[in-house]
CSV table of C-alpha atoms and ligand atoms in Angstrom, one decimal:
chain,number,residue,atom,x,y,z
A,1,MET,CA,1.5,7.4,29.8
A,2,ARG,CA,-0.7,5.9,27.4
A,3,SER,CA,-3.7,8.9,28.0
A,4,ASP,CA,-0.6,11.1,27.4
A,5,PHE,CA,0.3,9.9,24.6
A,6,LEU,CA,-3.1,9.4,23.0
A,7,GLU,CA,-4.2,12.6,24.1
A,8,GLN,CA,-0.8,14.0,21.6
A,9,ILE,CA,-1.6,11.7,19.2
A,10,ALA,CA,-4.9,13.4,18.5
A,11,THR,CA,-3.0,16.6,17.5
A,12,LEU,CA,-1.6,15.6,14.8
A,13,ASP,CA,-2.1,14.8,11.2
A,14,VAL,CA,-0.9,11.1,9.8
A,15,VAL,CA,-0.4,10.4,6.5
A,16,CYS,CA,0.5,6.6,5.4
A,17,LEU,CA,1.8,5.6,2.2
A,18,ALA,CA,0.0,1.6,1.0
A,19,GLY,CA,0.1,-1.0,-1.5
A,20,GLY,CA,-1.7,-3.9,-1.1
A,21,VAL,CA,-0.9,-6.9,1.6
A,22,GLY,CA,1.6,-4.8,4.0
A,23,GLY,CA,-0.2,-1.7,3.5
A,24,ALA,CA,-3.4,-2.8,5.0
A,25,LYS,CA,-1.9,-4.2,7.9
A,26,LEU,CA,-0.6,-1.4,9.2
A,27,ALA,CA,-3.4,1.1,7.7
A,28,GLU,CA,-5.4,-0.8,10.3
A,29,GLY,CA,-2.9,-0.8,12.8
A,30,LEU,CA,-2.9,2.8,13.2
A,31,ALA,CA,-6.3,3.3,12.1
A,32,GLN,CA,-6.9,2.1,15.3
A,33,VAL,CA,-4.9,4.8,17.5
A,34,VAL,CA,-5.1,7.9,15.6
A,35,PRO,CA,-8.6,9.9,15.4
A,36,PRO,CA,-10.2,8.8,11.5
A,37,GLU,CA,-10.5,12.8,10.9
A,38,ARG,CA,-6.7,12.7,11.2
A,39,LEU,CA,-5.4,9.8,9.3
A,40,THR,CA,-5.2,9.7,5.6
A,41,VAL,CA,-4.6,6.5,3.8
A,42,ILE,CA,-3.3,7.0,0.4
A,43,VAL,CA,-2.8,4.0,-1.8
A,44,ASN,CA,-0.8,2.6,-5.1
A,45,THR,CA,-2.9,2.6,-7.9
A,46,GLY,CA,-0.1,1.5,-10.2
A,47,ASP,CA,-1.2,-2.2,-10.4
A,48,ASP,CA,-4.9,-1.4,-11.2
A,49,PHE,CA,-6.2,-2.3,-14.7
A,50,GLN,CA,-9.0,-2.8,-17.3
A,51,HIS,CA,-10.6,-6.9,-17.3
A,52,LEU,CA,-13.9,-8.0,-18.2
A,53,GLY,CA,-14.8,-4.4,-18.7
A,54,LEU,CA,-14.2,-3.7,-15.4
A,55,THR,CA,-12.3,-1.3,-13.4
A,56,VAL,CA,-10.0,-3.3,-10.5
A,57,CYS,CA,-8.3,-1.4,-8.0
A,58,PRO,CA,-6.4,-4.5,-6.1
A,59,ASP,CA,-4.6,-2.2,-3.6
A,60,LEU,CA,-7.2,0.3,-2.7
A,61,ASP,CA,-9.8,-2.8,-2.8
A,62,THR,CA,-7.2,-4.7,-0.2
A,63,VAL,CA,-7.6,-1.5,1.7
A,64,LEU,CA,-10.8,-1.0,1.8
A,65,TYR,CA,-11.7,-4.4,2.8
A,66,THR,CA,-9.4,-4.4,5.5
A,67,LEU,CA,-10.8,-1.1,7.1
A,68,GLY,CA,-14.3,-2.2,6.5
A,69,GLY,CA,-13.4,-5.9,8.2
A,70,VAL,CA,-14.6,-8.0,5.5
A,71,ALA,CA,-10.8,-9.0,4.1
A,72,ASN,CA,-9.8,-12.5,3.8
A,73,PRO,CA,-7.6,-12.8,6.3
A,74,GLU,CA,-6.0,-16.0,4.6
A,75,THR,CA,-5.7,-14.7,1.3
A,76,GLY,CA,-4.3,-11.1,2.0
A,77,TRP,CA,-6.7,-9.9,-0.9
A,78,GLY,CA,-10.8,-10.5,-1.8
A,79,ARG,CA,-13.2,-11.0,1.2
A,80,VAL,CA,-14.3,-13.1,3.6
A,81,GLY,CA,-16.9,-15.2,2.8
A,82,GLU,CA,-16.5,-15.2,-0.9
A,83,SER,CA,-18.3,-17.5,-3.3
A,84,TRP,CA,-16.7,-18.2,-6.8
A,85,LYS,CA,-20.0,-19.3,-9.0
A,86,THR,CA,-19.5,-16.0,-11.4
A,87,ILE,CA,-15.1,-16.2,-12.7
A,88,LYS,CA,-16.2,-20.2,-13.2
A,89,GLU,CA,-19.0,-19.7,-15.1
A,90,THR,CA,-16.8,-16.9,-17.0
A,91,ASP,CA,-13.9,-19.3,-17.0
A,92,ARG,CA,-16.1,-22.2,-19.0
A,93,LEU,CA,-17.6,-19.0,-21.8
A,94,GLY,CA,-14.1,-18.3,-22.4
A,95,GLY,CA,-13.4,-15.1,-20.7
A,96,ALA,CA,-10.4,-14.7,-18.8
A,97,ALA,CA,-10.0,-16.2,-15.3
A,98,TRP,CA,-6.7,-16.0,-14.4
A,99,PHE,CA,-7.3,-13.2,-11.8
A,100,LYS,CA,-9.4,-14.2,-9.6
A,101,LEU,CA,-12.6,-11.7,-8.4
A,102,GLY,CA,-15.1,-13.3,-6.3
A,103,ASP,CA,-18.9,-13.2,-6.4
A,104,LEU,CA,-18.9,-9.8,-3.6
A,105,ASP,CA,-15.3,-8.5,-5.0
A,106,LEU,CA,-17.7,-8.2,-8.4
A,107,ALA,CA,-20.3,-6.0,-6.7
A,108,THR,CA,-17.8,-3.3,-6.2
A,109,HIS,CA,-16.2,-3.5,-9.7
A,110,LEU,CA,-19.2,-3.0,-11.3
A,111,VAL,CA,-19.8,-0.1,-8.8
A,112,ARG,CA,-16.4,1.7,-9.5
A,113,SER,CA,-17.0,1.4,-13.0
A,114,GLN,CA,-20.2,2.2,-13.5
A,115,LEU,CA,-19.3,5.6,-10.9
A,116,LEU,CA,-16.4,5.6,-13.4
A,117,ALA,CA,-18.0,5.4,-16.7
A,118,GLU,CA,-20.6,8.1,-14.8
A,119,GLY,CA,-17.9,10.7,-15.0
A,120,GLN,CA,-17.0,10.4,-11.1
A,121,THR,CA,-13.0,10.6,-10.2
A,122,LEU,CA,-11.5,7.7,-8.6
A,123,THR,CA,-11.4,9.7,-5.2
A,124,ALA,CA,-14.8,10.4,-5.7
A,125,VAL,CA,-15.5,6.1,-6.4
A,126,THR,CA,-13.3,6.3,-3.6
A,127,ARG,CA,-15.3,8.1,-1.0
A,128,HIS,CA,-18.5,6.5,-2.6
A,129,LEU,CA,-17.2,2.8,-1.3
A,130,CYS,CA,-16.1,3.8,2.1
A,131,ILE,CA,-19.2,5.4,3.5
A,132,HIS,CA,-20.7,2.4,2.0
A,133,PHE,CA,-18.2,0.2,4.2
A,134,ASP,CA,-18.6,2.3,6.9
A,135,ILE,CA,-15.0,3.5,6.8
A,136,GLN,CA,-14.7,6.7,8.6
A,137,VAL,CA,-10.3,7.3,8.2
A,138,GLN,CA,-9.7,9.5,4.4
A,139,LEU,CA,-8.4,7.0,1.4
A,140,LEU,CA,-7.0,8.3,-1.1
A,141,PRO,CA,-6.0,6.8,-4.4
A,142,MET,CA,-2.5,8.6,-5.6
A,143,SER,CA,-4.2,9.9,-8.5
A,144,ASP,CA,-7.5,9.7,-10.8
A,145,GLN,CA,-5.8,9.6,-13.8
A,146,PRO,CA,-4.9,6.0,-14.8
A,147,ALA,CA,-1.1,5.5,-14.2
A,148,PRO,CA,-0.1,1.5,-15.2
A,149,THR,CA,3.4,0.4,-13.7
A,150,MET,CA,5.5,-2.3,-16.5
A,151,ILE,CA,7.5,-4.7,-15.5
A,152,ALA,CA,10.5,-5.0,-17.8
A,153,SER,CA,12.1,-9.0,-17.9
A,154,GLU,CA,14.7,-10.1,-20.2
A,155,GLU,CA,12.4,-10.7,-22.8
A,156,GLU,CA,9.7,-8.2,-22.8
A,157,LEU,CA,7.5,-5.7,-21.4
A,158,LEU,CA,4.4,-6.9,-19.2
A,159,PRO,CA,1.6,-5.1,-17.5
A,160,PHE,CA,2.2,-5.4,-13.7
A,161,GLN,CA,-0.6,-7.6,-13.3
A,162,ILE,CA,0.2,-9.8,-16.5
A,163,TRP,CA,3.8,-10.5,-14.4
A,164,PHE,CA,2.6,-10.1,-10.8
A,165,VAL,CA,-0.5,-12.5,-11.2
A,166,ARG,CA,-0.5,-14.2,-14.5
A,167,GLU,CA,3.0,-15.0,-14.9
A,168,ARG,CA,3.2,-15.4,-11.0
A,169,TRP,CA,6.1,-12.8,-10.6
A,170,GLN,CA,8.7,-15.3,-12.1
A,171,PRO,CA,9.8,-13.6,-15.5
A,172,ALA,CA,13.4,-11.5,-13.5
A,173,VAL,CA,12.7,-8.2,-13.3
A,174,ARG,CA,14.9,-5.7,-15.0
A,175,GLU,CA,13.4,-2.4,-14.4
A,176,VAL,CA,10.4,-1.4,-13.0
A,177,CYS,CA,8.6,1.2,-15.5
A,178,LEU,CA,6.8,3.9,-14.3
A,179,PRO,CA,4.6,6.2,-16.7
A,180,GLN,CA,5.0,10.2,-16.9
A,181,ASP,CA,3.6,13.3,-15.9
A,182,VAL,CA,1.1,11.1,-13.6
A,183,ARG,CA,0.3,13.8,-10.9
A,184,ALA,CA,-1.4,13.8,-7.3
A,185,THR,CA,-4.7,14.6,-6.7
A,186,PRO,CA,-5.7,17.9,-4.5
A,187,GLN,CA,-7.0,16.2,-2.0
A,188,VAL,CA,-3.4,14.2,-1.8
A,189,MET,CA,-1.7,17.5,-1.9
A,190,HIS,CA,-3.9,18.9,0.8
A,191,ALA,CA,-3.6,15.6,3.4
A,192,LEU,CA,0.2,15.8,2.9
A,193,GLU,CA,0.6,20.0,2.9
A,194,TYR,CA,-0.9,19.3,6.6
A,195,ALA,CA,0.7,15.9,7.4
A,196,ASP,CA,3.0,15.8,10.8
A,197,ILE,CA,3.9,12.5,10.4
A,198,VAL,CA,4.0,10.3,7.3
A,199,VAL,CA,4.3,6.7,7.3
A,200,LEU,CA,6.0,4.5,4.7
A,201,ALA,CA,4.1,0.7,5.3
A,202,PRO,CA,5.8,-2.2,4.7
A,203,SER,CA,4.7,-2.3,1.4
A,204,ASN,CA,6.7,-3.1,-1.9
A,205,PRO,CA,8.9,-0.5,-2.5
A,206,PHE,CA,9.4,-1.0,-6.3
A,207,VAL,CA,6.4,-1.6,-7.0
A,208,SER,CA,3.6,-0.6,-4.4
A,209,ILE,CA,5.5,2.7,-2.9
A,210,ASP,CA,7.4,4.2,-5.3
A,211,PRO,CA,4.7,4.7,-8.0
A,212,ILE,CA,2.7,6.4,-5.0
A,213,LEU,CA,5.9,8.9,-4.7
A,214,HIS,CA,6.4,8.8,-8.3
A,215,ALA,CA,2.9,11.1,-8.7
A,216,TYR,CA,3.8,14.5,-8.5
A,217,PRO,CA,4.8,16.3,-6.4
A,218,ILE,CA,4.3,13.3,-3.9
A,219,ARG,CA,8.7,13.0,-3.6
A,220,GLU,CA,8.7,16.2,-3.6
A,221,MET,CA,6.1,17.3,-0.6
A,222,ILE,CA,7.6,14.3,1.6
A,223,MET,CA,11.4,15.5,0.9
A,224,ASP,CA,9.9,19.7,2.2
A,225,LEU,CA,8.0,18.4,5.2
A,226,PRO,CA,9.6,19.6,8.3
A,227,ARG,CA,8.1,16.7,10.3
A,228,ALA,CA,9.1,12.9,10.7
A,229,VAL,CA,8.9,10.5,7.5
A,230,VAL,CA,9.0,6.9,8.7
A,231,ALA,CA,9.3,4.0,7.2
A,232,VAL,CA,8.7,0.0,8.1
A,233,SER,CA,10.8,-2.7,6.3
A,234,PRO,CA,9.1,-5.2,4.7
A,235,ILE,CA,11.8,-7.5,4.6
A,236,ILE,CA,11.5,-10.1,7.4
A,237,GLY,CA,15.3,-12.4,7.9
A,238,GLY,CA,16.2,-11.2,4.2
A,239,LYS,CA,12.9,-12.2,2.8
A,240,ALA,CA,9.3,-11.1,1.6
A,241,VAL,CA,6.7,-11.5,4.5
A,242,LYS,CA,4.2,-12.2,1.2
A,243,GLY,CA,5.2,-11.7,-2.9
A,244,PRO,CA,7.9,-10.5,-4.2
A,245,ALA,CA,10.2,-8.2,-2.9
A,246,ALA,CA,13.1,-10.2,-1.9
A,247,LYS,CA,13.5,-11.4,-5.1
A,248,MET,CA,13.1,-7.9,-6.9
A,249,MET,CA,16.0,-7.1,-4.7
A,250,ALA,CA,18.3,-9.4,-5.7
A,251,GLU,CA,17.2,-9.0,-9.8
A,252,LEU,CA,18.0,-5.4,-9.0
A,253,GLY,CA,21.1,-5.8,-8.3
A,254,MET,CA,20.9,-5.0,-4.5
A,255,SER,CA,21.0,-7.3,-1.4
A,256,ALA,CA,17.9,-8.3,0.3
A,257,SER,CA,17.7,-7.1,3.3
A,258,SER,CA,16.3,-4.3,5.9
A,259,LYS,CA,19.3,-2.4,5.1
A,260,SER,CA,18.7,-2.3,1.8
A,261,VAL,CA,15.7,-1.0,2.2
A,262,ALA,CA,16.4,1.8,4.3
A,263,ARG,CA,19.3,2.8,2.3
A,264,TYR,CA,16.9,2.6,-1.4
A,265,TYR,CA,14.6,5.3,0.7
A,266,GLY,CA,17.8,7.0,1.7
A,267,GLU,CA,17.6,11.0,2.3
A,268,LEU,CA,13.6,10.8,2.1
A,269,ILE,CA,13.0,9.0,5.9
A,270,ASP,CA,13.9,10.3,9.2
A,271,GLY,CA,13.3,7.0,10.8
A,272,PHE,CA,13.4,3.5,10.0
A,273,ILE,CA,11.8,0.2,12.0
A,274,TYR,CA,13.1,-3.0,11.2
A,275,ASP,CA,13.1,-6.3,12.8
A,276,GLN,CA,14.1,-7.7,15.7
A,277,GLN,CA,15.1,-10.8,13.4
A,278,ASP,CA,17.8,-8.2,11.7
A,279,ALA,CA,19.0,-6.5,14.2
A,280,GLY,CA,21.8,-4.4,14.3
A,281,GLN,CA,21.5,-4.4,10.4
A,282,CYS,CA,20.7,-1.0,10.6
A,283,ASP,CA,23.1,0.8,12.9
A,284,ASN,CA,25.1,3.1,11.2
A,285,LEU,CA,22.3,4.1,9.1
A,286,ALA,CA,22.1,8.0,8.9
A,287,CYS,CA,18.7,8.1,10.1
A,288,SER,CA,17.4,7.0,13.0
A,289,THR,CA,16.5,3.6,13.6
A,290,LEU,CA,14.1,2.0,16.0
A,291,ILE,CA,13.6,-2.4,16.0
A,292,SER,CA,10.9,-4.5,16.9
A,293,ASP,CA,8.6,-7.2,16.5
A,294,THR,CA,7.2,-5.9,13.0
A,295,LEU,CA,5.2,-9.1,12.0
A,296,MET,CA,1.4,-8.1,12.4
A,297,VAL,CA,-0.2,-12.1,12.8
A,298,ASP,CA,-2.6,-10.5,14.1
A,299,ALA,CA,-5.2,-7.6,15.1
A,300,LYS,CA,-3.2,-6.7,18.5
A,301,SER,CA,0.5,-7.1,17.0
A,302,ARG,CA,-0.8,-4.4,14.6
A,303,VAL,CA,-2.2,-2.1,17.1
A,304,ARG,CA,0.9,-2.7,18.5
A,305,LEU,CA,3.2,-1.9,15.7
A,306,ALA,CA,1.2,0.9,14.7
A,307,THR,CA,1.8,2.9,18.5
A,308,GLU,CA,5.3,2.1,18.4
A,309,LEU,CA,5.8,3.8,15.0
A,310,LEU,CA,4.1,6.7,16.1
A,311,GLN,CA,5.7,7.2,19.5
A,312,PHE,CA,9.3,6.8,17.2
A,313,ALA,CA,8.3,9.2,15.1
A,314,LEU,CA,7.6,11.2,18.1
A,315,SER,CA,10.6,11.1,19.9
A,316,ILE,CA,12.0,12.0,16.1
A,317,ALA,CA,10.3,14.6,15.1
A,318,GLU,CA,10.6,16.3,19.2
B,401,GDP,P1,0.4,-6.0,-2.4
B,401,GDP,O1,0.3,-5.1,-3.0
B,401,GDP,O2,-0.6,-6.8,-2.2
B,401,GDP,O3,2.0,-6.7,-2.8
B,401,GDP,O4,0.9,-5.4,-0.7
B,401,GDP,P2,2.1,-4.3,-0.5
B,401,GDP,O5,3.2,-4.0,-1.4
B,401,GDP,O6,1.4,-3.3,0.6
B,401,GDP,O7,2.5,-5.6,1.0
B,401,GDP,C1,3.6,-6.7,-0.1
B,401,GDP,C2,4.5,-6.4,0.8
B,401,GDP,O8,4.4,-6.4,2.3
B,401,GDP,C3,5.9,-7.1,1.0
B,401,GDP,O9,7.3,-7.1,0.5
B,401,GDP,C4,5.5,-8.4,2.5
B,401,GDP,O10,7.1,-8.4,2.7
B,401,GDP,C5,5.5,-7.1,3.5
B,401,GDP,N1,4.5,-7.5,4.4
B,401,GDP,C6,3.3,-8.1,4.5
B,401,GDP,N2,3.1,-8.8,5.8
B,401,GDP,C7,3.9,-8.0,6.7
B,401,GDP,C8,3.9,-7.8,8.0
B,401,GDP,O11,3.2,-8.2,8.6
B,401,GDP,N3,5.0,-7.3,8.1
B,401,GDP,C9,6.3,-6.4,7.7
B,401,GDP,N4,7.3,-5.9,8.2
B,401,GDP,N5,6.4,-7.1,6.3
B,401,GDP,C10,4.5,-7.1,5.9
B,402,CA,CA1,-0.4,-4.6,-5.3
């Protein structure tokens, strides 16, 4: 049964849409089950920003470090075994130190910024970094254009990282503002064209998944897919595992629940996986549902959830 399943999976192309922490964990689980040449992870770049003269791509780096086996498991961002000499000295010299950049992490931003300055695309730079982290899975930014997400609070319009990190996502969100005219890359469109299964990772629906869907024509291509589109809920027991997803839901006028996430994705998805803690909550949805243990606490639970997800997707596609 298991070898049958692995044989079947080996013939399918899987595309996963991911933000940072939640996305990276599921992407890593998928990477253990799907052959690398058949797995593409499309990552949100709405969080990217210029800081201390460098281009920082927080979600790409979280996925990069997780797939490369060098992520810091405690923070969910940055690298394991990190040191902080440079940022401390930056602070002392009066530089902006509210965004923590470790010494190892800085090397990524230096190399990326240099290659971008030489005229390479973010897609090419990401491939370069993947080679050096020995990652075989195809990791793609959603767009090569800057696509900065802005947060409209009651008082003002804030760049995403100012709201998220400097203001610790405390200002209430009135609206998430995504830029117009962002285009997906040819590599992203190619991956979606051949995708048998599309996965929406348990990432923040508003500031991680939406910006990806908003890069034309990603949403349209996923809508038109003949095969299964499956989302995993980032909400467990009415709460986000980490970050502002549940708080944002309340502020945007919906109940903080898995059901709201499924409704929010609406017709885009064919299948929805949500946590056993919320069992029964999504009984009356239009799409297929699977109840599981969706908290990915270690490598084993990531692989288990990824395997269940693929089996579920196959059952929907049949
Ligand atoms: P960020 O860019 O680092 O904020 O990352 P994402 O948007 O990818 O992930 C944040 C979301 O992941 C939050 O809404 C969390 O609730 C969710 N999340 C994190 N870990 C897990 C997990 O183990 N299981 C599930 N179901 N959701 C998770
Ligand atoms: Ca993020």
